[in-house]
């Protein structure tokens, strides 16, 4: 059962419901503005290191807002601001390197931002949100594939929705080009970075 409608689509382009395609009132009731609950959400990344293993990390400070349209998913929007200084790979020296001029240059560019420009239902609980990701002074398009994981009212009376998402980027597209060659061939850090999102958002009154 999809978040916005019960029908599925064969393309990534969402269309407005017609008289022949009724919207489930319970799902339409999810329409509204939401704030991401950072305490129960995560934004993470995975990158290949030395050609043999994966290093995982996260950004521990971020905030964001969603607008969900239960009748027309194409009208849904999302925005996220991530504090670069909150990067956490579990190794202090590595985090310091990431924050420096070789990578994020966090003193000059303290935020990474995403602003959606388009949303579409792919079928069932699968969605894709497309927008602009800005890292340092570079803004480029990014599409995030999302799965709607459910809605519930928590013990404090908050109405919540959940999403899991993923995307892949080439860090060089955003000017993050530092690397070191390995003696046996290859490089220290892969260009491809996998992003992961686990989002819980609270509906606003």
PDB file of N, CA and C in Angstrom, residues 87-124:
ATOM      1  N   UNK A  87      30.468  15.330  11.226  1.00  0.00           N
ATOM      2  CA  UNK A  87      30.848  14.079  10.587  1.00  0.00           C
ATOM      3  C   UNK A  87      31.506  13.148  11.606  1.00  0.00           C
ATOM      4  N   UNK A  88      31.166  11.867  11.519  1.00  0.00           N
ATOM      5  CA  UNK A  88      31.633  10.912  12.519  1.00  0.00           C
ATOM      6  C   UNK A  88      31.903   9.569  11.851  1.00  0.00           C
ATOM      7  N   UNK A  89      33.186   9.215  11.742  1.00  0.00           N
ATOM      8  CA  UNK A  89      33.562   7.898  11.225  1.00  0.00           C
ATOM      9  C   UNK A  89      34.120   7.000  12.317  1.00  0.00           C
ATOM     10  N   UNK A  90      34.148   7.510  13.548  1.00  0.00           N
ATOM     11  CA  UNK A  90      34.670   6.730  14.656  1.00  0.00           C
ATOM     12  C   UNK A  90      36.161   6.885  14.880  1.00  0.00           C
ATOM     13  N   UNK A  91      36.846   7.608  13.997  1.00  0.00           N
ATOM     14  CA  UNK A  91      38.284   7.846  14.129  1.00  0.00           C
ATOM     15  C   UNK A  91      38.520   9.352  14.078  1.00  0.00           C
ATOM     16  N   UNK A  92      39.014   9.920  15.168  1.00  0.00           N
ATOM     17  CA  UNK A  92      39.158  11.359  15.267  1.00  0.00           C
ATOM     18  C   UNK A  92      40.060  11.959  14.202  1.00  0.00           C
ATOM     19  N   UNK A  93      41.214  11.322  13.946  1.00  0.00           N
ATOM     20  CA  UNK A  93      42.137  11.854  12.946  1.00  0.00           C
ATOM     21  C   UNK A  93      41.506  11.844  11.559  1.00  0.00           C
ATOM     22  N   UNK A  94      40.754  10.803  11.254  1.00  0.00           N
ATOM     23  CA  UNK A  94      40.105  10.723   9.946  1.00  0.00           C
ATOM     24  C   UNK A  94      39.013  11.799   9.833  1.00  0.00           C
ATOM     25  N   UNK A  95      38.263  11.995  10.880  1.00  0.00           N
ATOM     26  CA  UNK A  95      37.235  13.036  10.859  1.00  0.00           C
ATOM     27  C   UNK A  95      37.867  14.405  10.659  1.00  0.00           C
ATOM     28  N   UNK A  96      38.996  14.656  11.318  1.00  0.00           N
ATOM     29  CA  UNK A  96      39.676  15.935  11.169  1.00  0.00           C
ATOM     30  C   UNK A  96      40.137  16.144   9.724  1.00  0.00           C
ATOM     31  N   UNK A  97      40.603  15.072   9.081  1.00  0.00           N
ATOM     32  CA  UNK A  97      41.015  15.168   7.677  1.00  0.00           C
ATOM     33  C   UNK A  97      39.816  15.506   6.792  1.00  0.00           C
ATOM     34  N   UNK A  98      38.692  14.864   7.056  1.00  0.00           N
ATOM     35  CA  UNK A  98      37.486  15.143   6.266  1.00  0.00           C
ATOM     36  C   UNK A  98      37.032  16.589   6.423  1.00  0.00           C
ATOM     37  N   UNK A  99      37.210  17.154   7.599  1.00  0.00           N
ATOM     38  CA  UNK A  99      36.758  18.518   7.857  1.00  0.00           C
ATOM     39  C   UNK A  99      37.700  19.570   7.269  1.00  0.00           C
ATOM     40  N   UNK A 100      38.926  19.162   6.936  1.00  0.00           N
ATOM     41  CA  UNK A 100      39.919  20.102   6.441  1.00  0.00           C
ATOM     42  C   UNK A 100      39.768  20.422   4.965  1.00  0.00           C
ATOM     43  N   UNK A 101      40.735  21.180   4.441  1.00  0.00           N
ATOM     44  CA  UNK A 101      40.649  21.687   3.068  1.00  0.00           C
ATOM     45  C   UNK A 101      40.765  20.593   2.010  1.00  0.00           C
ATOM     46  N   UNK A 102      41.307  19.420   2.349  1.00  0.00           N
ATOM     47  CA  UNK A 102      41.373  18.328   1.372  1.00  0.00           C
ATOM     48  C   UNK A 102      39.987  17.829   0.990  1.00  0.00           C
ATOM     49  N   UNK A 103      39.033  17.968   1.913  1.00  0.00           N
ATOM     50  CA  UNK A 103      37.680  17.464   1.670  1.00  0.00           C
ATOM     51  C   UNK A 103      36.650  18.588   1.834  1.00  0.00           C
ATOM     52  N   UNK A 104      35.978  18.644   2.976  1.00  0.00           N
ATOM     53  CA  UNK A 104      34.815  19.525   3.125  1.00  0.00           C
ATOM     54  C   UNK A 104      35.148  20.994   3.398  1.00  0.00           C
ATOM     55  N   UNK A 105      36.348  21.275   3.920  1.00  0.00           N
ATOM     56  CA  UNK A 105      36.706  22.648   4.271  1.00  0.00           C
ATOM     57  C   UNK A 105      35.593  23.272   5.122  1.00  0.00           C
ATOM     58  N   UNK A 106      35.325  22.610   6.249  1.00  0.00           N
ATOM     59  CA  UNK A 106      34.133  22.917   7.041  1.00  0.00           C
ATOM     60  C   UNK A 106      34.115  24.328   7.613  1.00  0.00           C
ATOM     61  N   UNK A 107      35.273  24.937   7.839  1.00  0.00           N
ATOM     62  CA  UNK A 107      35.271  26.302   8.368  1.00  0.00           C
ATOM     63  C   UNK A 107      34.673  27.286   7.367  1.00  0.00           C
ATOM     64  N   UNK A 108      34.938  27.069   6.093  1.00  0.00           N
ATOM     65  CA  UNK A 108      34.395  27.958   5.070  1.00  0.00           C
ATOM     66  C   UNK A 108      33.000  27.537   4.621  1.00  0.00           C
ATOM     67  N   UNK A 109      32.724  26.233   4.681  1.00  0.00           N
ATOM     68  CA  UNK A 109      31.451  25.702   4.178  1.00  0.00           C
ATOM     69  C   UNK A 109      30.840  24.786   5.236  1.00  0.00           C
ATOM     70  N   UNK A 110      30.208  25.372   6.251  1.00  0.00           N
ATOM     71  CA  UNK A 110      29.753  24.568   7.401  1.00  0.00           C
ATOM     72  C   UNK A 110      28.524  23.713   7.150  1.00  0.00           C
ATOM     73  N   UNK A 111      27.797  23.946   6.045  1.00  0.00           N
ATOM     74  CA  UNK A 111      26.560  23.210   5.809  1.00  0.00           C
ATOM     75  C   UNK A 111      26.592  22.472   4.475  1.00  0.00           C
ATOM     76  N   UNK A 112      25.947  21.330   4.451  1.00  0.00           N
ATOM     77  CA  UNK A 112      25.577  20.625   3.225  1.00  0.00           C
ATOM     78  C   UNK A 112      24.060  20.664   3.152  1.00  0.00           C
ATOM     79  N   UNK A 113      23.507  21.037   1.995  1.00  0.00           N
ATOM     80  CA  UNK A 113      22.063  21.225   1.916  1.00  0.00           C
ATOM     81  C   UNK A 113      21.462  20.433   0.760  1.00  0.00           C
ATOM     82  N   UNK A 114      20.208  20.054   0.944  1.00  0.00           N
ATOM     83  CA  UNK A 114      19.422  19.422  -0.125  1.00  0.00           C
ATOM     84  C   UNK A 114      18.084  20.121  -0.188  1.00  0.00           C
ATOM     85  N   UNK A 115      17.673  20.504  -1.395  1.00  0.00           N
ATOM     86  CA  UNK A 115      16.369  21.117  -1.628  1.00  0.00           C
ATOM     87  C   UNK A 115      15.700  20.375  -2.779  1.00  0.00           C
ATOM     88  N   UNK A 116      14.540  19.815  -2.534  1.00  0.00           N
ATOM     89  CA  UNK A 116      13.866  19.028  -3.562  1.00  0.00           C
ATOM     90  C   UNK A 116      13.293  19.921  -4.650  1.00  0.00           C
ATOM     91  N   UNK A 117      13.226  19.369  -5.847  1.00  0.00           N
ATOM     92  CA  UNK A 117      12.595  20.049  -6.975  1.00  0.00           C
ATOM     93  C   UNK A 117      11.490  19.203  -7.596  1.00  0.00           C
ATOM     94  N   UNK A 118      11.440  17.917  -7.246  1.00  0.00           N
ATOM     95  CA  UNK A 118      10.457  17.023  -7.869  1.00  0.00           C
ATOM     96  C   UNK A 118      10.302  15.773  -7.016  1.00  0.00           C
ATOM     97  N   UNK A 119       9.087  15.244  -6.954  1.00  0.00           N
ATOM     98  CA  UNK A 119       8.822  13.994  -6.255  1.00  0.00           C
ATOM     99  C   UNK A 119       7.924  13.127  -7.121  1.00  0.00           C
ATOM    100  N   UNK A 120       8.104  11.820  -7.045  1.00  0.00           N
ATOM    101  CA  UNK A 120       7.304  10.908  -7.857  1.00  0.00           C
ATOM    102  C   UNK A 120       7.147   9.571  -7.146  1.00  0.00           C
ATOM    103  N   UNK A 121       6.004   8.940  -7.366  1.00  0.00           N
ATOM    104  CA  UNK A 121       5.764   7.589  -6.891  1.00  0.00           C
ATOM    105  C   UNK A 121       6.219   6.617  -7.973  1.00  0.00           C
ATOM    106  N   UNK A 122       7.056   5.649  -7.589  1.00  0.00           N
ATOM    107  CA  UNK A 122       7.541   4.658  -8.539  1.00  0.00           C
ATOM    108  C   UNK A 122       6.655   3.425  -8.570  1.00  0.00           C
ATOM    109  N   UNK A 123       5.891   3.221  -7.515  1.00  0.00           N
ATOM    110  CA  UNK A 123       5.010   2.065  -7.411  1.00  0.00           C
ATOM    111  C   UNK A 123       4.984   1.551  -5.986  1.00  0.00           C
ATOM    112  N   UNK A 124       3.795   1.237  -5.488  1.00  0.00           N
ATOM    113  CA  UNK A 124       3.680   0.746  -4.120  1.00  0.00           C
ATOM    114  C   UNK A 124       4.207   1.764  -3.126  1.00  0.00           C
TER     115      UNK A 124
END
